[in-house]
Amino acid sequence: MRIGHGYDVHRLVSGRKLILGGVEIPHHLGLLGHSDADVVTHALMDALLGAAAVGDIGQHFPDSDPAYLGASSLVLLGRVMDLLAREGWRLENADLTILAQRPKLKDHIPQMRQNLARAMGVPLTAVSVKATTEEGLGFTGMEQGIAAHGVVLLEAMAPGA
Ligand code: MG
């Protein structure tokens, strides 16, 4: 078995969509980035790649590459899973934590879990998404950005599986 951790931050700006775990969330600010800036999915992908020790998303999907301009992070997540399968790994579970002062994310979490589980081809029960504020402190508390952490456990696939 292998454990992996991922962390990501994106800046909150006006004039951008707020997409978290593949859910477009109504808010007056959105996340700035080259792709859809889905900070939750990015932290998850980095955790997956880290557990398999095969680099990070900046290396696999460089933001200098126009192919990834506006890219759906859920599609990229599917590619990461394909890569892990080729390396002989399957996902046991993923646990994600979103750090955001606003908006309230509770009502969107079931859809995020569904989107991520479907994109990874794992049962819903294998994917946890949690959200917390940082009590008004720091850049998430000041609503300058949103951060996310991801932790995953990979298991080596049985030979021939
Ligand atoms: Mg990112």
Coordinates of N, CA and C and ligand atoms in Angstrom, one line a residue:
M1 N 0.8 -1.2 0.0 CA 0.0 0.0 0.0 C 0.9 1.2 0.0
R2 N 0.3 2.3 -0.5 CA 1.0 3.6 -0.6 C 0.1 4.7 -0.2
I3 N 0.6 5.6 0.6 CA -0.1 6.8 1.0 C 0.4 8.0 0.2
G4 N -0.5 9.0 -0.1 CA -0.1 10.2 -0.8 C -0.8 11.4 -0.3
H5 N -0.2 12.5 -0.3 CA -0.8 13.8 0.1 C -0.6 14.8 -1.0
G6 N -1.7 15.6 -1.2 CA -1.7 16.7 -2.2 C -2.2 17.9 -1.6
Y7 N -1.7 19.1 -2.0 CA -2.1 20.4 -1.5 C -2.1 21.4 -2.6
D8 N -3.2 22.2 -2.7 CA -3.2 23.2 -3.7 C -4.0 24.4 -3.2
V9 N -3.7 25.6 -3.9 CA -4.3 26.9 -3.6 C -4.6 27.5 -4.9
H10 N -5.7 28.2 -5.0 CA -6.0 29.1 -6.1 C -6.6 30.4 -5.5
R11 N -6.3 31.5 -6.3 CA -6.7 32.8 -5.9 C -8.1 33.0 -6.2
L12 N -8.9 33.7 -5.4 CA -10.3 34.1 -5.6 C -10.3 35.4 -6.3
V13 N -11.0 35.5 -7.5 CA -11.1 36.7 -8.3 C -12.5 36.9 -8.8
S14 N -12.9 38.1 -9.2 CA -14.2 38.2 -9.8 C -14.1 37.9 -11.3
G15 N -15.2 37.5 -11.9 CA -15.2 37.2 -13.3 C -14.8 35.8 -13.7
R16 N -14.7 34.9 -12.7 CA -14.4 33.5 -12.9 C -15.4 32.6 -12.2
K17 N -15.6 31.4 -12.8 CA -16.5 30.5 -12.1 C -15.8 29.9 -10.9
L18 N -16.6 29.5 -10.0 CA -16.1 28.7 -8.8 C -16.5 27.3 -9.0
I19 N -15.5 26.4 -9.3 CA -15.7 25.0 -9.6 C -14.9 24.2 -8.5
L20 N -15.6 23.4 -7.7 CA -14.9 22.6 -6.7 C -15.5 21.2 -6.8
G21 N -14.5 20.3 -7.0 CA -15.0 18.9 -7.1 C -15.9 18.7 -8.3
G22 N -15.7 19.5 -9.4 CA -16.5 19.4 -10.6 C -17.9 20.0 -10.4
V23 N -18.2 20.7 -9.3 CA -19.5 21.4 -9.1 C -19.3 22.9 -9.3
E24 N -20.1 23.4 -10.2 CA -20.1 24.9 -10.3 C -21.0 25.5 -9.3
I25 N -20.4 26.3 -8.4 CA -21.0 26.8 -7.2 C -21.3 28.3 -7.3
P26 N -22.6 28.7 -7.2 CA -22.9 30.1 -7.3 C -22.2 30.9 -6.3
H27 N -21.4 31.9 -6.7 CA -20.7 32.8 -5.8 C -20.2 34.0 -6.6
H28 N -20.0 35.1 -5.9 CA -19.6 36.3 -6.7 C -18.1 36.3 -7.0
L29 N -17.4 35.3 -6.5 CA -15.9 35.2 -6.9 C -15.7 33.8 -7.4
G30 N -14.7 33.6 -8.2 CA -14.3 32.3 -8.7 C -12.8 32.1 -8.6
L31 N -12.3 30.9 -9.0 CA -10.9 30.7 -8.8 C -10.1 30.9 -10.1
L32 N -9.0 31.6 -9.9 CA -8.1 31.9 -11.1 C -7.2 30.8 -11.4
G33 N -7.1 30.5 -12.7 CA -6.2 29.4 -13.1 C -6.2 29.2 -14.6
H34 N -5.3 28.4 -15.0 CA -5.1 28.1 -16.5 C -6.2 27.1 -16.9
S35 N -6.5 26.1 -16.0 CA -7.6 25.1 -16.3 C -8.8 25.7 -15.7
D36 N -9.8 24.8 -15.3 CA -10.9 25.3 -14.5 C -10.6 25.7 -13.1
A37 N -9.4 25.5 -12.7 CA -8.9 25.9 -11.4 C -9.6 25.2 -10.2
D38 N -10.0 24.0 -10.5 CA -10.7 23.2 -9.5 C -9.7 22.7 -8.4
V39 N -9.5 23.5 -7.4 CA -8.5 23.3 -6.4 C -8.6 21.9 -5.7
V40 N -9.9 21.5 -5.5 CA -10.1 20.2 -4.8 C -9.6 19.0 -5.7
T41 N -10.0 19.1 -6.9 CA -9.5 18.0 -7.8 C -8.0 18.0 -8.0
H42 N -7.4 19.2 -8.0 CA -6.0 19.4 -8.2 C -5.3 18.7 -7.0
A43 N -5.7 19.0 -5.8 CA -5.1 18.4 -4.6 C -5.2 16.9 -4.6
L44 N -6.4 16.4 -5.1 CA -6.6 15.0 -5.2 C -5.6 14.3 -6.2
M45 N -5.5 15.0 -7.4 CA -4.6 14.4 -8.4 C -3.1 14.4 -7.9
D46 N -2.7 15.5 -7.2 CA -1.3 15.5 -6.6 C -1.1 14.4 -5.6
A47 N -2.2 14.1 -4.8 CA -2.1 13.0 -3.8 C -1.9 11.7 -4.5
L48 N -2.7 11.5 -5.6 CA -2.6 10.2 -6.3 C -1.3 10.0 -7.0
L49 N -0.8 11.1 -7.6 CA 0.5 11.0 -8.3 C 1.6 10.8 -7.3
G50 N 1.5 11.5 -6.1 CA 2.5 11.4 -5.1 C 2.6 10.0 -4.5
A51 N 1.4 9.4 -4.3 CA 1.4 8.1 -3.7 C 2.1 7.1 -4.6
A52 N 2.0 7.3 -5.9 CA 2.6 6.4 -6.9 C 4.0 6.9 -7.2
A53 N 4.4 8.0 -6.7 CA 5.8 8.6 -6.9 C 6.0 8.8 -8.4
V54 N 5.0 9.4 -9.1 CA 5.2 9.6 -10.5 C 5.0 11.1 -10.8
G55 N 5.5 11.9 -10.0 CA 5.5 13.4 -10.3 C 4.3 14.1 -9.7
D56 N 4.0 15.2 -10.4 CA 2.9 16.0 -9.9 C 2.1 16.6 -11.2
I57 N 1.0 17.3 -10.9 CA 0.1 17.7 -12.0 C 0.8 18.8 -12.9
G58 N 1.7 19.6 -12.2 CA 2.4 20.6 -13.0 C 3.3 20.0 -14.1
Q59 N 3.8 18.8 -13.8 CA 4.6 18.0 -14.7 C 3.8 17.3 -15.8
H60 N 2.6 16.8 -15.4 CA 1.8 16.0 -16.3 C 0.9 16.9 -17.2
F61 N 0.5 18.0 -16.6 CA -0.4 18.9 -17.3 C 0.0 20.3 -17.2
P62 N 1.2 20.7 -17.8 CA 1.8 22.0 -17.6 C 0.9 23.2 -18.0
D63 N 0.9 24.2 -17.1 CA 0.0 25.4 -17.4 C 0.5 26.2 -18.5
S64 N 1.7 25.9 -19.1 CA 2.2 26.6 -20.3 C 1.6 25.9 -21.5
D65 N 0.9 24.8 -21.4 CA 0.4 24.1 -22.6 C -1.0 24.5 -22.9
P66 N -1.3 25.1 -24.1 CA -2.6 25.5 -24.4 C -3.6 24.4 -24.4
A67 N -3.2 23.2 -24.5 CA -4.1 22.0 -24.5 C -4.9 22.0 -23.2
Y68 N -4.4 22.6 -22.1 CA -5.0 22.5 -20.8 C -5.7 23.8 -20.4
L69 N -5.8 24.8 -21.4 CA -6.5 26.1 -21.1 C -8.0 25.8 -20.9
G70 N -8.5 26.1 -19.8 CA -9.9 25.9 -19.5 C -10.3 24.4 -19.3
A71 N -9.3 23.5 -19.2 CA -9.5 22.1 -19.1 C -10.4 21.7 -17.9
S72 N -11.2 20.7 -18.1 CA -12.0 20.2 -17.0 C -11.1 19.3 -16.1
S73 N -10.9 19.6 -14.9 CA -10.0 18.9 -14.0 C -10.5 17.5 -13.8
L74 N -11.8 17.2 -13.9 CA -12.4 15.8 -13.8 C -11.8 15.0 -14.9
V75 N -11.7 15.5 -16.1 CA -11.1 14.8 -17.3 C -9.7 14.5 -17.0
L76 N -8.9 15.4 -16.5 CA -7.5 15.2 -16.1 C -7.4 14.1 -15.0
L77 N -8.4 14.2 -14.1 CA -8.4 13.2 -13.0 C -8.5 11.8 -13.6
G78 N -9.4 11.6 -14.6 CA -9.5 10.3 -15.3 C -8.2 9.9 -15.9
R79 N -7.5 10.8 -16.4 CA -6.2 10.5 -17.0 C -5.1 10.0 -16.0
V80 N -5.2 10.7 -14.8 CA -4.3 10.3 -13.7 C -4.6 8.9 -13.3
M81 N -5.9 8.5 -13.2 CA -6.3 7.2 -12.8 C -5.8 6.1 -13.9
D82 N -5.9 6.5 -15.1 CA -5.4 5.6 -16.2 C -3.9 5.3 -16.0
L83 N -3.2 6.4 -15.7 CA -1.7 6.3 -15.5 C -1.5 5.4 -14.3
L84 N -2.2 5.6 -13.2 CA -2.0 4.7 -12.0 C -2.3 3.3 -12.3
A85 N -3.4 3.0 -13.1 CA -3.7 1.6 -13.4 C -2.6 1.0 -14.2
R86 N -2.0 1.8 -15.2 CA -0.8 1.3 -15.9 C 0.3 0.9 -15.0
E87 N 0.5 1.7 -13.9 CA 1.6 1.5 -13.0 C 1.2 0.4 -12.0
G88 N 0.0 -0.2 -12.1 CA -0.4 -1.3 -11.2 C -1.0 -0.9 -9.9
W89 N -1.6 0.3 -9.8 CA -2.2 0.8 -8.6 C -3.7 0.9 -8.7
R90 N -4.4 0.6 -7.6 CA -5.9 1.0 -7.5 C -6.1 1.8 -6.3
L91 N -7.1 2.7 -6.3 CA -7.4 3.5 -5.2 C -8.3 2.8 -4.1
E92 N -7.8 2.8 -2.9 CA -8.6 2.3 -1.8 C -9.6 3.4 -1.3
N93 N -9.0 4.6 -1.0 CA -9.9 5.7 -0.6 C -9.2 7.0 -0.7
A94 N -10.0 8.1 -0.7 CA -9.5 9.4 -0.8 C -10.2 10.3 0.2
D95 N -9.5 11.1 0.9 CA -10.1 12.0 1.9 C -9.6 13.4 1.6
L96 N -10.6 14.3 1.3 CA -10.3 15.7 0.9 C -10.8 16.7 1.9
T97 N -10.0 17.8 2.1 CA -10.5 18.8 3.0 C -10.3 20.2 2.3
I98 N -11.4 20.9 2.2 CA -11.4 22.2 1.5 C -11.4 23.3 2.6
L99 N -10.5 24.3 2.4 CA -10.4 25.4 3.4 C -10.9 26.6 2.7
A100 N -12.1 27.1 3.1 CA -12.8 28.2 2.5 C -13.6 28.9 3.5
Q101 N -13.5 30.3 3.5 CA -14.4 31.0 4.5 C -15.8 31.1 3.9
R102 N -16.0 31.3 2.7 CA -17.2 31.4 2.0 C -17.1 30.9 0.6
P103 N -18.1 30.4 -0.1 CA -19.4 30.2 0.4 C -19.5 29.0 1.2
K104 N -20.7 28.8 1.8 CA -20.9 27.5 2.6 C -21.0 26.4 1.5
L105 N -20.2 25.3 1.8 CA -20.1 24.2 0.8 C -20.9 23.0 1.1
K106 N -21.4 22.9 2.3 CA -22.1 21.7 2.8 C -23.1 21.1 1.8
D107 N -23.9 21.9 1.2 CA -24.9 21.4 0.3 C -24.4 20.9 -1.0
H108 N -23.1 21.2 -1.3 CA -22.5 20.8 -2.6 C -21.7 19.6 -2.5
I109 N -21.4 19.2 -1.2 CA -20.4 18.1 -1.0 C -20.9 16.8 -1.6
P110 N -22.2 16.4 -1.4 CA -22.7 15.1 -2.1 C -22.4 15.1 -3.6
Q111 N -22.6 16.2 -4.3 CA -22.4 16.2 -5.7 C -20.9 16.1 -6.0
M112 N -20.1 16.8 -5.2 CA -18.6 16.7 -5.4 C -18.1 15.2 -5.3
R113 N -18.6 14.5 -4.2 CA -18.2 13.1 -4.0 C -18.6 12.3 -5.2
Q114 N -19.9 12.5 -5.7 CA -20.3 11.7 -6.8 C -19.4 12.0 -8.0
N115 N -19.2 13.2 -8.3 CA -18.3 13.6 -9.5 C -17.0 12.9 -9.4
L116 N -16.3 13.0 -8.2 CA -15.0 12.5 -8.1 C -14.9 11.0 -8.1
A117 N -15.9 10.4 -7.5 CA -16.0 8.9 -7.5 C -16.2 8.4 -8.9
R118 N -17.1 9.1 -9.7 CA -17.4 8.6 -11.0 C -16.1 8.8 -11.9
A119 N -15.5 10.0 -11.8 CA -14.3 10.2 -12.6 C -13.2 9.3 -12.3
M120 N -13.1 8.7 -11.1 CA -12.1 7.8 -10.7 C -12.5 6.3 -10.8
G121 N -13.8 6.1 -11.1 CA -14.3 4.7 -11.2 C -14.2 4.0 -9.9
V122 N -14.5 4.6 -8.8 CA -14.5 4.0 -7.5 C -15.9 4.2 -6.8
P123 N -16.2 3.4 -5.8 CA -17.5 3.6 -5.1 C -17.5 4.9 -4.4
L124 N -18.7 5.4 -4.3 CA -18.9 6.7 -3.5 C -18.4 6.6 -2.1
T125 N -18.4 5.4 -1.5 CA -18.0 5.3 -0.1 C -16.4 5.4 0.0
A126 N -15.8 5.4 -1.2 CA -14.3 5.5 -1.2 C -13.8 7.0 -1.2
V127 N -14.8 7.9 -1.3 CA -14.4 9.3 -1.5 C -15.1 10.2 -0.4
S128 N -14.3 10.8 0.4 CA -14.7 11.7 1.4 C -14.4 13.2 1.1
V129 N -15.3 14.1 1.2 CA -15.0 15.5 1.0 C -15.5 16.2 2.2
K130 N -14.6 17.0 2.8 CA -15.0 17.8 4.0 C -14.6 19.3 3.7
A131 N -15.3 20.2 4.4 CA -15.0 21.6 4.2 C -14.9 22.3 5.6
T132 N -14.0 23.2 5.7 CA -13.9 23.9 7.0 C -13.5 25.4 6.7
T133 N -13.8 26.3 7.6 CA -13.2 27.6 7.5 C -11.9 27.6 8.3
E134 N -11.2 28.7 8.2 CA -10.0 28.9 9.0 C -10.3 30.1 10.0
E135 N -11.6 30.2 10.3 CA -12.0 31.2 11.4 C -11.6 32.6 11.0
G136 N -11.6 33.0 9.8 CA -11.3 34.3 9.4 C -9.8 34.6 9.3
L137 N -9.0 33.6 9.6 CA -7.5 33.8 9.6 C -6.9 33.5 8.3
G138 N -5.8 34.2 8.0 CA -5.0 33.9 6.8 C -5.7 34.1 5.5
F139 N -5.1 33.6 4.4 CA -5.6 34.0 3.1 C -7.0 33.3 2.8
T140 N -7.2 32.2 3.4 CA -8.6 31.6 3.1 C -9.6 32.4 4.0
G141 N -9.2 32.7 5.2 CA -10.1 33.5 6.1 C -10.4 34.8 5.5
M142 N -9.4 35.5 4.8 CA -9.6 36.8 4.2 C -10.3 36.7 2.9
E143 N -10.6 35.5 2.5 CA -11.3 35.2 1.2 C -10.5 35.7 0.0
Q144 N -9.2 35.6 0.1 CA -8.2 35.8 -1.0 C -8.0 34.6 -1.8
G145 N -8.3 33.4 -1.3 CA -8.1 32.2 -2.0 C -8.8 31.0 -1.3
I146 N -8.8 29.9 -2.0 CA -9.3 28.7 -1.4 C -8.2 27.6 -1.5
A147 N -8.0 26.8 -0.5 CA -7.0 25.8 -0.4 C -7.7 24.4 -0.3
A148 N -7.0 23.4 -0.6 CA -7.5 22.0 -0.4 C -6.3 21.1 -0.2
H149 N -6.6 20.1 0.7 CA -5.7 19.0 1.0 C -6.3 17.7 0.5
G150 N -5.5 16.8 0.0 CA -6.0 15.5 -0.3 C -5.1 14.4 0.2
V151 N -5.7 13.4 0.8 CA -4.9 12.2 1.2 C -5.5 11.0 0.6
V152 N -4.7 10.1 0.0 CA -5.2 8.9 -0.6 C -4.4 7.7 -0.2
L153 N -5.0 6.6 -0.3 CA -4.3 5.3 -0.1 C -4.5 4.4 -1.4
L154 N -3.4 4.0 -1.9 CA -3.3 3.2 -3.1 C -3.0 1.7 -2.6
E155 N -3.5 0.8 -3.4 CA -3.2 -0.6 -3.1 C -2.7 -1.2 -4.4
A156 N -1.6 -2.0 -4.4 CA -1.1 -2.6 -5.5 C -2.1 -3.6 -6.1
M157 N -2.4 -3.6 -7.4 CA -3.3 -4.5 -8.0 C -2.7 -5.9 -8.0
A158 N -3.6 -6.9 -7.8 CA -3.1 -8.3 -7.9 C -2.6 -8.5 -9.3
P159 N -1.5 -9.3 -9.5 CA -1.0 -9.5 -10.9 C -2.1 -10.1 -11.7
G160 N -2.3 -9.6 -12.9 CA -3.3 -10.0 -13.8 C -4.7 -9.5 -13.6
A161 N -4.8 -8.6 -12.5 CA -6.2 -8.0 -12.2 C -6.5 -6.9 -13.2
Ligands
MG1 MG -4.1 24.0 -9.1

